[in-house]
């Protein structure tokens, strides 16, 4: 008999790990052409630039210029993308992405140093661009300009200090930064949690002197690499190592306050006094030892006995494509709700990330960018200091925690997570775009690593979701059990993985249940290998529980009027023996299904494969769209129904959104983002047959997309549960709620599924 088993993460070689560890920070392969520090003419003013203000990413902000001992701003008059390009490259970023006028990142203070700036884009410093003259301006700070720079850094970039007497006010700009494992026991670990902190400046890696290093600096470094905290380490061992191998030190120290999300927001410390560039006074190289979150240190056997543990589950992320990103939801008064994006910034986002066992925040997102939530908006105008244990401890506007805020303003985060090297063990081959192809995995066979395919038998949406997440390609849009149209690598046709069953939440395909050494794939690999297509966005269906509660009633309907419903298997099992003049008792209700995601919900089956149903005179685009179940108090099913999605269309939409789908005249079916499809209580099969149900107290449960036929960004909110009392004549529906929308303690009192998320299959 074939046995399913879990396979632990295979350790990667040092080069793969090193490359993966910093890739997510935007730092590039040093093999590219190196940067040359600019040589400025003597008549060009010496300035320094930084990005400040109300930032939501470390590489964006208000442009501030340091000149004559004072920080000032730049006016947006005549500013353009060429000027933004000069600013970003002066700071060491590869290019400018965009620029923003009218103090988008907040109003600055002090002088406005530049106005009417005209750049060609190839200047080495903003001071070389034409302008009214430094300090000559008729602007106000409401016109302060801001820029957004690329994540990518300039290879070989070297920090040049032109203002030696004012160094403490400058931000840090280096080409790269890393944690380099020194001790042999840490070199083999994934992720890397302990080692020298090194910066790359001018194409060379250099250590930092620990003379002025403190715990706040370590906190920032660990946060950058996806770790929520740091811990003490064995200093004696590292001092012995430093005496044997002389370090090469960077010229400056670092001064962080501890609430920065990235090293570039820290200030430069004093210039180090070095001797032959090989040692620092009374010091040795900086070492950090970071504490990983629980998800990245699953067992003590892996050597992570002090893994971070979340104290109380008061905060969660929903709707994100990868681990460590999503809409922020908080638990308050036993109910989950969202945070309004007013004043939402990197500092508050970092508190959320650390609380959940991740590092600092890469990005604080606004405007419901990772999908809109349901229920209350619990917090508004959140202002964290950066050191709170939970975002629920941060001050916020208690007078109007949700006033003026809608779910269109839901706040989200993208957190730094540890580099696990998962992407190096997986690839998509043969697709027309990088977002699709045959799945090929790197597995050990006969003592060597070989690429091979995954058996397509039983392959589905949940497995595809894991593939897309592992490769950083977003959500699954389709799962394929045949891939003959995608010619993969010929030497990778052999099946190396079979029997894969995923819950859909795993970080790596190797974490899914699968066959061990003895594979079973009757059709073989090649054309029958598994494949996927991925998408950066996905729909998210949510049922309105209030509509269910308000529209429930009982109808006694004669059997002769239920022939179509009988053919569709929408009646109880005893209906086959019910005379035509007898009645069936039906629990009727309406369903209002919203699409709160980021892309339209479309049926899996293509239009030409829809099935015409002659009885109802309509097409079925999905075999089963919803399940309706009546459960006893102990969770036993006493009655059930199902609804084929014979007509997925936009019944109504939010203001400003146009309907796109209509079933009439064989029209396209689907639900547009921001729209909802209403199944009225008076249409066929929109019921549960309770003819044989005795009076009593029950749980009514509705599950949308129960077979996971269509990928969604969040399956956990696909369930609605209600309490139900039936006295044999009348029925009462109350306490209806979305699965996962209330506290775990309250949810435990409702038997049945907690949510529609797979735990195992």
mmCIF file of C-alpha atoms in Angstrom, residues 369-566:
data_model
loop_
_atom_site.group_PDB
_atom_site.id
_atom_site.type_symbol
_atom_site.label_atom_id
_atom_site.label_comp_id
_atom_site.label_asym_id
_atom_site.label_seq_id
_atom_site.Cartn_x
_atom_site.Cartn_y
_atom_site.Cartn_z
ATOM 1 C CA UNK A 369 -5.587 46.820 -2.556
ATOM 2 C CA UNK A 370 -5.575 43.235 -1.259
ATOM 3 C CA UNK A 371 -9.345 42.862 -1.286
ATOM 4 C CA UNK A 372 -12.153 44.323 0.787
ATOM 5 C CA UNK A 373 -13.247 42.848 4.088
ATOM 6 C CA UNK A 374 -16.707 42.420 5.585
ATOM 7 C CA UNK A 375 -18.107 43.402 8.957
ATOM 8 C CA UNK A 376 -17.064 46.416 11.042
ATOM 9 C CA UNK A 377 -14.119 48.787 10.580
ATOM 10 C CA UNK A 378 -12.576 48.550 14.049
ATOM 11 C CA UNK A 379 -9.719 51.090 13.920
ATOM 12 C CA UNK A 380 -9.019 54.368 12.152
ATOM 13 C CA UNK A 381 -6.091 56.821 12.153
ATOM 14 C CA UNK A 382 -3.781 54.281 13.790
ATOM 15 C CA UNK A 383 -0.551 55.803 15.130
ATOM 16 C CA UNK A 384 1.967 53.257 16.394
ATOM 17 C CA UNK A 385 5.337 54.090 17.900
ATOM 18 C CA UNK A 386 6.788 50.915 16.440
ATOM 19 C CA UNK A 387 7.469 49.117 19.737
ATOM 20 C CA UNK A 388 3.978 47.891 20.600
ATOM 21 C CA UNK A 389 3.521 44.126 20.926
ATOM 22 C CA UNK A 390 0.253 44.354 19.006
ATOM 23 C CA UNK A 391 -1.374 46.893 16.705
ATOM 24 C CA UNK A 392 -4.363 46.684 19.062
ATOM 25 C CA UNK A 393 -2.199 48.535 21.627
ATOM 26 C CA UNK A 394 -1.552 51.464 19.254
ATOM 27 C CA UNK A 395 -3.429 54.751 19.725
ATOM 28 C CA UNK A 396 -6.216 55.355 17.213
ATOM 29 C CA UNK A 397 -9.174 57.674 16.803
ATOM 30 C CA UNK A 398 -11.629 56.222 19.303
ATOM 31 C CA UNK A 399 -14.203 58.941 18.672
ATOM 32 C CA UNK A 400 -14.831 57.685 15.145
ATOM 33 C CA UNK A 401 -13.179 54.304 14.738
ATOM 34 C CA UNK A 402 -15.188 53.662 11.575
ATOM 35 C CA UNK A 403 -16.877 56.984 10.821
ATOM 36 C CA UNK A 404 -16.272 58.025 7.233
ATOM 37 C CA UNK A 405 -14.449 54.790 6.415
ATOM 38 C CA UNK A 406 -15.674 52.059 4.107
ATOM 39 C CA UNK A 407 -14.086 48.753 3.151
ATOM 40 C CA UNK A 408 -12.718 50.489 0.060
ATOM 41 C CA UNK A 409 -10.193 51.960 2.519
ATOM 42 C CA UNK A 410 -9.116 48.701 4.173
ATOM 43 C CA UNK A 411 -5.437 48.713 5.157
ATOM 44 C CA UNK A 412 -3.098 45.903 4.115
ATOM 45 C CA UNK A 413 0.551 44.942 4.563
ATOM 46 C CA UNK A 414 3.385 43.149 2.811
ATOM 47 C CA UNK A 415 5.898 41.842 5.333
ATOM 48 C CA UNK A 416 9.513 40.794 5.008
ATOM 49 C CA UNK A 417 9.696 37.005 5.395
ATOM 50 C CA UNK A 418 12.791 34.803 5.715
ATOM 51 C CA UNK A 419 14.331 33.466 2.510
ATOM 52 C CA UNK A 420 13.655 29.731 2.526
ATOM 53 C CA UNK A 421 15.000 29.031 -0.968
ATOM 54 C CA UNK A 422 11.770 27.315 -2.052
ATOM 55 C CA UNK A 423 11.799 28.905 -5.507
ATOM 56 C CA UNK A 424 15.055 27.189 -6.473
ATOM 57 C CA UNK A 425 13.382 23.763 -6.270
ATOM 58 C CA UNK A 426 10.516 24.432 -8.640
ATOM 59 C CA UNK A 427 9.927 25.817 -12.139
ATOM 60 C CA UNK A 428 7.267 26.168 -14.832
ATOM 61 C CA UNK A 429 8.329 24.949 -18.246
ATOM 62 C CA UNK A 430 6.944 25.331 -21.773
ATOM 63 C CA UNK A 431 4.363 28.050 -21.092
ATOM 64 C CA UNK A 432 3.754 31.059 -23.285
ATOM 65 C CA UNK A 433 4.372 33.389 -20.323
ATOM 66 C CA UNK A 434 6.278 33.045 -17.020
ATOM 67 C CA UNK A 435 2.872 32.653 -15.315
ATOM 68 C CA UNK A 436 2.020 29.278 -16.854
ATOM 69 C CA UNK A 437 3.580 25.931 -17.747
ATOM 70 C CA UNK A 438 4.250 22.344 -16.811
ATOM 71 C CA UNK A 439 5.292 21.931 -13.173
ATOM 72 C CA UNK A 440 8.849 20.615 -12.798
ATOM 73 C CA UNK A 441 10.493 19.943 -9.436
ATOM 74 C CA UNK A 442 14.086 19.292 -8.403
ATOM 75 C CA UNK A 443 14.325 16.020 -6.475
ATOM 76 C CA UNK A 444 17.098 13.773 -5.270
ATOM 77 C CA UNK A 445 17.335 10.525 -7.233
ATOM 78 C CA UNK A 446 20.153 7.988 -6.787
ATOM 79 C CA UNK A 447 22.328 10.484 -4.955
ATOM 80 C CA UNK A 448 21.971 13.355 -7.447
ATOM 81 C CA UNK A 449 19.489 16.187 -8.010
ATOM 82 C CA UNK A 450 17.341 15.844 -11.138
ATOM 83 C CA UNK A 451 14.434 17.786 -12.622
ATOM 84 C CA UNK A 452 11.207 15.886 -13.181
ATOM 85 C CA UNK A 453 7.448 16.254 -13.453
ATOM 86 C CA UNK A 454 4.524 15.871 -11.049
ATOM 87 C CA UNK A 455 1.856 13.277 -11.765
ATOM 88 C CA UNK A 456 -1.307 14.964 -13.053
ATOM 89 C CA UNK A 457 -3.682 12.422 -11.510
ATOM 90 C CA UNK A 458 -5.801 14.139 -8.825
ATOM 91 C CA UNK A 459 -4.136 17.505 -9.480
ATOM 92 C CA UNK A 460 -6.435 20.422 -8.640
ATOM 93 C CA UNK A 461 -6.843 24.040 -7.627
ATOM 94 C CA UNK A 462 -5.352 23.633 -4.136
ATOM 95 C CA UNK A 463 -2.143 22.119 -5.483
ATOM 96 C CA UNK A 464 -1.922 24.852 -8.117
ATOM 97 C CA UNK A 465 -2.339 27.526 -5.414
ATOM 98 C CA UNK A 466 0.748 26.202 -3.625
ATOM 99 C CA UNK A 467 2.796 26.222 -6.848
ATOM 100 C CA UNK A 468 1.911 29.838 -7.629
ATOM 101 C CA UNK A 469 2.645 30.898 -4.053
ATOM 102 C CA UNK A 470 5.988 29.088 -3.968
ATOM 103 C CA UNK A 471 7.097 30.806 -7.190
ATOM 104 C CA UNK A 472 5.810 34.212 -6.096
ATOM 105 C CA UNK A 473 3.391 34.353 -9.047
ATOM 106 C CA UNK A 474 0.244 35.196 -7.096
ATOM 107 C CA UNK A 475 -2.851 32.985 -7.168
ATOM 108 C CA UNK A 476 -3.734 29.957 -9.256
ATOM 109 C CA UNK A 477 -6.113 30.642 -12.106
ATOM 110 C CA UNK A 478 -6.193 27.085 -13.484
ATOM 111 C CA UNK A 479 -4.901 23.598 -12.673
ATOM 112 C CA UNK A 480 -4.166 21.193 -15.538
ATOM 113 C CA UNK A 481 -3.953 17.396 -15.439
ATOM 114 C CA UNK A 482 -2.618 17.248 -19.007
ATOM 115 C CA UNK A 483 0.128 19.446 -20.433
ATOM 116 C CA UNK A 484 0.811 18.016 -23.905
ATOM 117 C CA UNK A 485 0.484 21.565 -25.325
ATOM 118 C CA UNK A 486 3.397 22.778 -23.141
ATOM 119 C CA UNK A 487 6.611 21.081 -24.286
ATOM 120 C CA UNK A 488 8.776 21.035 -21.184
ATOM 121 C CA UNK A 489 12.400 20.023 -20.901
ATOM 122 C CA UNK A 490 12.824 16.576 -22.555
ATOM 123 C CA UNK A 491 15.181 15.416 -19.814
ATOM 124 C CA UNK A 492 12.557 16.278 -17.186
ATOM 125 C CA UNK A 493 9.671 14.097 -18.480
ATOM 126 C CA UNK A 494 10.034 11.431 -15.792
ATOM 127 C CA UNK A 495 7.648 11.617 -12.847
ATOM 128 C CA UNK A 496 9.476 12.392 -9.592
ATOM 129 C CA UNK A 497 6.428 13.239 -7.448
ATOM 130 C CA UNK A 498 2.970 11.647 -7.265
ATOM 131 C CA UNK A 499 -0.105 11.512 -5.063
ATOM 132 C CA UNK A 500 0.167 15.209 -4.203
ATOM 133 C CA UNK A 501 -2.629 16.517 -1.960
ATOM 134 C CA UNK A 502 -2.389 20.077 -0.644
ATOM 135 C CA UNK A 503 -4.491 22.084 1.783
ATOM 136 C CA UNK A 504 -3.721 25.173 -0.302
ATOM 137 C CA UNK A 505 -1.962 27.085 2.481
ATOM 138 C CA UNK A 506 1.474 25.408 2.305
ATOM 139 C CA UNK A 507 4.548 27.494 1.471
ATOM 140 C CA UNK A 508 6.114 24.730 -0.625
ATOM 141 C CA UNK A 509 4.902 21.744 -2.637
ATOM 142 C CA UNK A 510 7.234 19.566 -0.563
ATOM 143 C CA UNK A 511 5.077 20.394 2.491
ATOM 144 C CA UNK A 512 2.005 18.818 0.858
ATOM 145 C CA UNK A 513 1.014 15.219 1.412
ATOM 146 C CA UNK A 514 2.543 13.041 -1.332
ATOM 147 C CA UNK A 515 3.865 9.594 -2.099
ATOM 148 C CA UNK A 516 7.276 8.755 -0.744
ATOM 149 C CA UNK A 517 9.958 6.714 -2.442
ATOM 150 C CA UNK A 518 7.438 4.488 -4.238
ATOM 151 C CA UNK A 519 5.614 6.554 -6.845
ATOM 152 C CA UNK A 520 2.284 5.706 -8.460
ATOM 153 C CA UNK A 521 1.317 7.382 -11.728
ATOM 154 C CA UNK A 522 -0.381 4.931 -14.137
ATOM 155 C CA UNK A 523 -0.496 7.392 -17.056
ATOM 156 C CA UNK A 524 3.100 8.508 -16.503
ATOM 157 C CA UNK A 525 4.559 11.977 -16.958
ATOM 158 C CA UNK A 526 5.131 13.813 -20.223
ATOM 159 C CA UNK A 527 1.759 14.856 -21.628
ATOM 160 C CA UNK A 528 -0.040 13.803 -18.424
ATOM 161 C CA UNK A 529 2.181 15.861 -16.116
ATOM 162 C CA UNK A 530 0.619 18.503 -13.857
ATOM 163 C CA UNK A 531 0.519 22.124 -14.965
ATOM 164 C CA UNK A 532 -0.707 25.484 -13.693
ATOM 165 C CA UNK A 533 -1.488 28.989 -14.786
ATOM 166 C CA UNK A 534 -1.128 31.786 -12.242
ATOM 167 C CA UNK A 535 -2.540 35.272 -11.856
ATOM 168 C CA UNK A 536 -1.526 38.236 -9.719
ATOM 169 C CA UNK A 537 -5.159 38.696 -8.664
ATOM 170 C CA UNK A 538 -8.108 36.483 -7.761
ATOM 171 C CA UNK A 539 -11.810 36.803 -6.948
ATOM 172 C CA UNK A 540 -13.157 36.452 -3.413
ATOM 173 C CA UNK A 541 -16.779 35.443 -2.956
ATOM 174 C CA UNK A 542 -18.542 36.370 0.281
ATOM 175 C CA UNK A 543 -22.170 35.655 1.156
ATOM 176 C CA UNK A 544 -24.201 38.356 2.904
ATOM 177 C CA UNK A 545 -25.435 36.693 6.142
ATOM 178 C CA UNK A 546 -27.989 39.401 6.886
ATOM 179 C CA UNK A 547 -29.916 38.689 3.670
ATOM 180 C CA UNK A 548 -30.150 34.988 4.584
ATOM 181 C CA UNK A 549 -31.473 35.847 8.029
ATOM 182 C CA UNK A 550 -34.052 38.340 6.731
ATOM 183 C CA UNK A 551 -35.518 36.246 3.884
ATOM 184 C CA UNK A 552 -35.993 32.795 5.453
ATOM 185 C CA UNK A 553 -39.484 31.239 5.424
ATOM 186 C CA UNK A 554 -41.253 27.885 4.938
ATOM 187 C CA UNK A 555 -43.308 26.876 1.894
ATOM 188 C CA UNK A 556 -45.353 23.715 1.395
ATOM 189 C CA UNK A 557 -45.190 23.004 -2.347
ATOM 190 C CA UNK A 558 -47.071 20.257 -4.232
ATOM 191 C CA UNK A 559 -44.913 17.559 -5.794
ATOM 192 C CA UNK A 560 -46.390 18.060 -9.271
ATOM 193 C CA UNK A 561 -44.831 21.569 -9.277
ATOM 194 C CA UNK A 562 -41.371 20.200 -8.398
ATOM 195 C CA UNK A 563 -40.579 17.966 -11.349
ATOM 196 C CA UNK A 564 -37.658 20.094 -12.561
ATOM 197 C CA UNK A 565 -36.262 20.283 -9.044
ATOM 198 C CA UNK A 566 -36.619 16.510 -8.739
#
